[in-house]
Short mmCIF file of C-alpha atoms in Angstrom, two decimals:
data_model
loop_
_atom_site.label_atom_id
_atom_site.label_comp_id
_atom_site.label_asym_id
_atom_site.label_seq_id
_atom_site.Cartn_x
_atom_site.Cartn_y
_atom_site.Cartn_z
CA MET U 1359 1.83 16.66 7.93
CA ARG U 1360 3.63 13.54 8.22
CA ALA U 1361 2.83 10.11 9.53
CA ILE U 1362 5.26 7.21 9.36
CA MET U 1363 3.93 3.92 10.49
CA THR U 1364 6.03 0.69 11.18
CA THR U 1365 4.06 -2.48 11.29
CA THR U 1366 5.60 -3.93 14.06
CA GLY U 1367 6.56 -3.14 17.66
CA ARG U 1368 5.21 -1.65 20.92
CA PRO U 1369 3.03 1.58 20.40
CA ARG U 1370 4.91 4.78 20.67
CA GLY U 1371 2.80 7.83 20.31
CA PRO U 1372 -0.70 8.31 18.74
CA ARG U 1373 0.38 7.44 15.00
CA THR U 1374 2.28 4.30 15.86
CA VAL U 1375 0.55 0.89 14.88
CA ARG U 1376 1.42 -2.30 16.32
CA SER U 1377 1.01 -5.63 14.63
CA GLY U 1378 2.75 -8.61 13.47
CA PRO U 1379 3.19 -9.73 9.88
CA ARG U 1380 0.47 -8.39 7.83
CA ARG U 1381 -2.00 -10.74 6.31
CA PHE U 1382 -4.58 -9.85 3.42
CA GLY U 1383 -7.33 -12.12 2.70
CA THR U 1384 -10.75 -13.63 3.63
CA ARG U 1385 -11.02 -12.27 7.31
CA MET U 1386 -9.83 -8.87 6.33
CA LEU U 1387 -12.29 -8.84 3.39
CA ALA U 1388 -15.10 -10.19 5.42
CA ASN U 1389 -14.89 -7.55 7.94
CA ALA U 1390 -14.74 -4.88 5.41
CA ARG U 1391 -17.82 -6.08 3.67
CA SER U 1392 -19.74 -6.02 7.05
CA GLN U 1393 -19.02 -2.52 7.74
CA LYS U 1394 -20.54 -0.54 4.69
CA GLU U 1395 -21.23 2.51 6.67
CA THR U 1396 -19.54 5.05 4.82
CA SER U 1397 -21.63 8.42 4.52
CA ALA U 1398 -21.73 10.46 1.39
CA GLN U 1399 -19.86 13.17 3.42
CA GLN U 1400 -16.89 10.57 3.94
CA LYS U 1401 -16.89 9.22 0.35
CA LYS U 1402 -13.36 9.82 -1.32
CA LYS U 1403 -12.23 9.75 -5.01
CA ILE U 1404 -9.24 7.54 -4.71
CA LEU U 1405 -6.53 6.88 -7.36
CA MET U 1406 -4.74 3.66 -6.66
CA LEU U 1407 -1.25 2.57 -8.23
CA GLY U 1408 -0.53 -1.04 -7.81
CA GLY U 1409 -4.02 -2.12 -7.55
CA THR U 1410 -4.08 -5.24 -9.45
CA ARG U 1411 -1.75 -7.73 -7.55
CA PHE U 1412 -1.60 -8.91 -3.95
CA ILE U 1413 -2.26 -6.13 -1.43
CA GLY U 1414 -3.77 -3.83 -4.14
CA VAL U 1415 -6.19 -6.53 -5.04
CA TYR U 1416 -7.75 -6.69 -1.50
CA LEU U 1417 -7.33 -2.98 -0.72
CA ALA U 1418 -9.23 -1.91 -3.90
CA ARG U 1419 -12.13 -4.08 -2.70
CA LEU U 1420 -11.90 -2.85 0.73
CA LEU U 1421 -12.21 0.78 -0.46
CA VAL U 1422 -14.98 0.04 -2.89
CA ASP U 1423 -16.90 -1.97 -0.13
CA GLN U 1424 -16.59 1.20 2.13
CA GLY U 1425 -18.39 3.30 -0.82
CA HIS U 1426 -15.34 5.13 -2.03
CA GLU U 1427 -14.86 5.88 -5.87
CA VAL U 1428 -11.81 3.96 -6.63
CA THR U 1429 -9.80 4.33 -9.94
CA LEU U 1430 -6.80 2.01 -10.73
CA MET U 1431 -3.94 3.32 -12.98
CA THR U 1432 -2.28 0.65 -14.76
CA ARG U 1433 -0.41 -0.14 -17.97
CA GLY U 1434 -3.32 -1.92 -19.13
CA LYS U 1435 -1.20 -5.01 -20.17
CA SER U 1436 -3.18 -7.20 -17.87
CA PRO U 1437 -6.84 -7.59 -16.83
CA ILE U 1438 -7.82 -4.60 -14.68
CA THR U 1439 -9.94 -6.91 -12.42
CA THR U 1440 -9.68 -10.66 -11.79
CA LYS U 1441 -11.99 -12.72 -9.72
CA ILE U 1442 -10.28 -14.09 -6.59
CA PRO U 1443 -11.47 -17.02 -4.23
CA ASP U 1444 -13.23 -14.66 -1.89
CA ASP U 1445 -15.45 -13.24 -4.56
CA THR U 1446 -18.95 -14.66 -5.25
CA ASP U 1447 -19.99 -14.30 -8.96
CA GLU U 1448 -22.56 -11.60 -7.88
CA TYR U 1449 -19.92 -9.56 -5.93
CA TYR U 1450 -17.27 -9.77 -8.69
CA VAL U 1451 -19.60 -8.49 -11.20
CA SER U 1452 -20.56 -5.60 -8.95
CA TYR U 1453 -16.83 -4.68 -8.03
CA SER U 1454 -15.85 -4.79 -11.66
CA LYS U 1455 -18.42 -2.36 -12.64
CA ALA U 1456 -17.62 -0.03 -9.69
CA VAL U 1457 -13.82 0.26 -10.29
CA ARG U 1458 -12.54 2.94 -12.92
CA HIS U 1459 -9.44 2.50 -14.87
CA ILE U 1460 -6.85 4.96 -16.26
CA ALA U 1461 -4.31 3.27 -18.69
CA CYS U 1462 -0.80 4.77 -18.36
CA ASP U 1463 2.62 3.67 -17.72
CA ARG U 1464 3.64 5.54 -14.55
CA LYS U 1465 7.43 5.67 -15.83
CA ASP U 1466 6.22 7.89 -18.45
CA SER U 1467 5.80 11.17 -16.78
CA GLY U 1468 4.47 13.01 -19.74
CA ALA U 1469 1.70 10.31 -20.00
CA VAL U 1470 0.88 10.41 -16.44
CA GLU U 1471 0.62 14.30 -16.40
CA SER U 1472 -1.68 14.15 -19.70
CA LYS U 1473 -3.98 11.50 -18.20
CA LEU U 1474 -4.19 13.11 -14.56
CA LYS U 1475 -4.42 16.91 -15.81
CA ASN U 1476 -8.31 16.69 -15.97
CA GLU U 1477 -8.81 14.37 -13.07
CA SER U 1478 -9.58 15.26 -9.42
CA PHE U 1479 -8.75 12.79 -6.49
CA ASP U 1480 -8.92 13.25 -2.84
CA VAL U 1481 -6.44 10.37 -1.84
CA VAL U 1482 -3.71 8.49 -3.68
CA TYR U 1483 -2.80 4.95 -2.45
CA ASP U 1484 0.62 4.24 -3.94
CA ILE U 1485 1.47 0.62 -3.48
CA ASN U 1486 4.20 0.04 -6.20
CA ALA U 1487 6.30 3.12 -6.31
CA ARG U 1488 9.91 2.41 -5.76
CA GLU U 1489 11.87 5.57 -6.48
CA LYS U 1490 11.23 9.25 -5.83
CA GLU U 1491 10.92 9.97 -9.75
CA ASP U 1492 7.99 7.47 -9.66
CA ILE U 1493 5.94 9.93 -7.53
CA LEU U 1494 6.91 13.15 -9.00
CA PRO U 1495 4.44 13.38 -12.01
CA VAL U 1496 1.52 12.14 -9.67
CA LEU U 1497 2.09 14.96 -7.31
CA SER U 1498 2.60 17.57 -9.82
CA SER U 1499 -0.69 16.46 -11.65
CA LEU U 1500 -2.64 16.47 -8.56
CA PRO U 1501 -1.83 19.48 -6.43
CA ASN U 1502 -5.02 19.52 -4.37
CA LEU U 1503 -4.63 16.11 -2.78
CA ASP U 1504 -5.99 15.70 0.85
CA GLN U 1505 -3.47 12.76 1.58
CA TYR U 1506 -0.93 10.66 -0.13
CA ILE U 1507 -0.44 7.10 1.27
CA LEU U 1508 2.70 5.43 0.40
CA CYS U 1509 3.68 1.76 0.80
CA SER U 1510 7.25 1.87 2.11
CA SER U 1511 9.43 -0.75 3.66
CA ALA U 1512 10.89 -1.53 7.07
CA GLY U 1513 14.09 -2.14 5.04
CA VAL U 1514 14.82 1.59 5.25
CA TYR U 1515 15.95 1.32 8.81
CA LYS U 1516 19.66 1.00 9.63
CA LYS U 1517 20.52 -2.60 10.59
CA SER U 1518 20.46 -3.21 14.29
CA ASP U 1519 20.36 -5.91 16.91
CA LEU U 1520 17.89 -3.87 18.90
CA MET U 1521 14.53 -5.05 17.77
CA PRO U 1522 11.76 -4.29 17.11
CA HIS U 1523 12.12 -0.97 15.09
CA PHE U 1524 10.16 2.05 15.97
CA GLU U 1525 9.29 5.04 13.60
CA VAL U 1526 11.99 7.21 15.21
CA ASP U 1527 14.89 4.82 14.64
CA GLU U 1528 17.83 5.67 12.51
CA THR U 1529 17.41 5.04 8.76
CA ASP U 1530 20.01 3.89 6.24
CA PRO U 1531 20.21 6.14 3.28
CA GLN U 1532 22.50 3.42 1.51
CA SER U 1533 19.71 0.61 2.02
CA ARG U 1534 18.55 -1.15 -0.98
CA HIS U 1535 15.28 0.35 -0.09
CA LYS U 1536 16.66 3.90 -0.27
CA GLY U 1537 14.19 4.83 -3.04
CA LYS U 1538 11.46 4.39 -0.56
CA LEU U 1539 13.28 6.72 1.86
CA ASN U 1540 13.79 9.47 -0.69
CA MET U 1541 10.06 9.37 -1.64
CA GLU U 1542 9.34 9.91 2.20
CA SER U 1543 11.80 12.74 2.31
CA HIS U 1544 10.45 14.37 -0.71
CA LEU U 1545 6.65 14.23 0.47
CA GLU U 1546 7.81 15.90 3.56
CA SER U 1547 9.97 18.51 1.90
CA VAL U 1548 7.05 19.61 -0.29
CA GLY U 1549 4.74 19.86 2.69
CA ALA U 1550 2.51 17.11 1.59
CA ASN U 1551 -0.01 15.45 3.70
CA PHE U 1552 1.24 11.86 3.60
CA THR U 1553 1.25 8.58 5.38
CA SER U 1554 4.10 6.09 4.86
CA VAL U 1555 3.64 2.56 5.96
CA ARG U 1556 6.77 0.63 6.60
CA PRO U 1557 5.69 -3.12 6.62
CA VAL U 1558 8.17 -5.99 7.34
CA TYR U 1559 6.68 -9.16 6.23
CA ILE U 1560 3.21 -9.13 4.42
CA TYR U 1561 1.68 -12.64 3.86
CA GLY U 1562 -1.47 -14.00 2.68
CA PRO U 1563 -3.51 -15.32 -0.48
CA LEU U 1564 -2.10 -14.06 -3.88
CA ASN U 1565 1.26 -13.50 -2.68
CA TYR U 1566 3.87 -13.49 -5.42
CA ASN U 1567 6.83 -13.53 -3.02
CA PRO U 1568 7.76 -16.64 -0.94
CA VAL U 1569 7.33 -14.95 2.29
CA GLU U 1570 5.73 -17.67 4.24
CA GLU U 1571 8.45 -20.24 2.80
CA TRP U 1572 10.96 -18.54 5.13
CA PHE U 1573 8.86 -19.26 8.12
CA PHE U 1574 8.48 -22.86 7.11
CA HIS U 1575 12.24 -23.29 6.76
CA ARG U 1576 12.79 -22.12 10.32
CA ILE U 1577 10.18 -24.33 11.69
CA ALA U 1578 11.83 -27.37 10.00
CA ALA U 1579 15.25 -26.38 11.25
CA GLY U 1580 13.69 -26.05 14.84
CA ARG U 1581 14.52 -22.35 14.95
CA PRO U 1582 12.27 -19.70 16.75
CA ILE U 1583 9.80 -17.78 14.96
CA PRO U 1584 9.88 -13.96 15.19
CA VAL U 1585 6.66 -12.50 15.83
#
């Protein structure tokens, strides 16, 4: 099953999501923490790749707060969890205890297969994969996944003056984001149940890219702000 979602534009079909630039931060986290209603039947075992920066930091908390069992796979070269401004001392201690960790470099396919061969997960959230080769050892090691959720990019679309983009718009196989497109194609070719999210601009606390700066420059120059 295939689901492609572009985070901008008018809804077209049941799987299209409309929104402007995506913000991760206090409001999303507060809403998530007020909705801890996940039943035992809905609880999922989740593997997340890219869970220690920006999107992943908040997404991991969201999933833990909903009652899921979250495992972060990282190289282990930096702290697995860090306290963020939204965390109380009590919450951070609880969150840190809840998260599991697998130390592994995803670029080492043999190591990935070795680490995951005795693991069982329902869902993979892949935030930092860039090339098709990045997802191959994960897929081969976890053949019984319910869903693979991939963070792609709106950069896969062919450049056009007609905006906004829709999921059915033509893509550019020579885009600098072609690795994302290749991953989507591979997931579809092997019959994986996957969801690929193609965000445009993602902004908010802990962002390591100067995305907001682009808007401020436009404001200072008196130029219109795309929404």
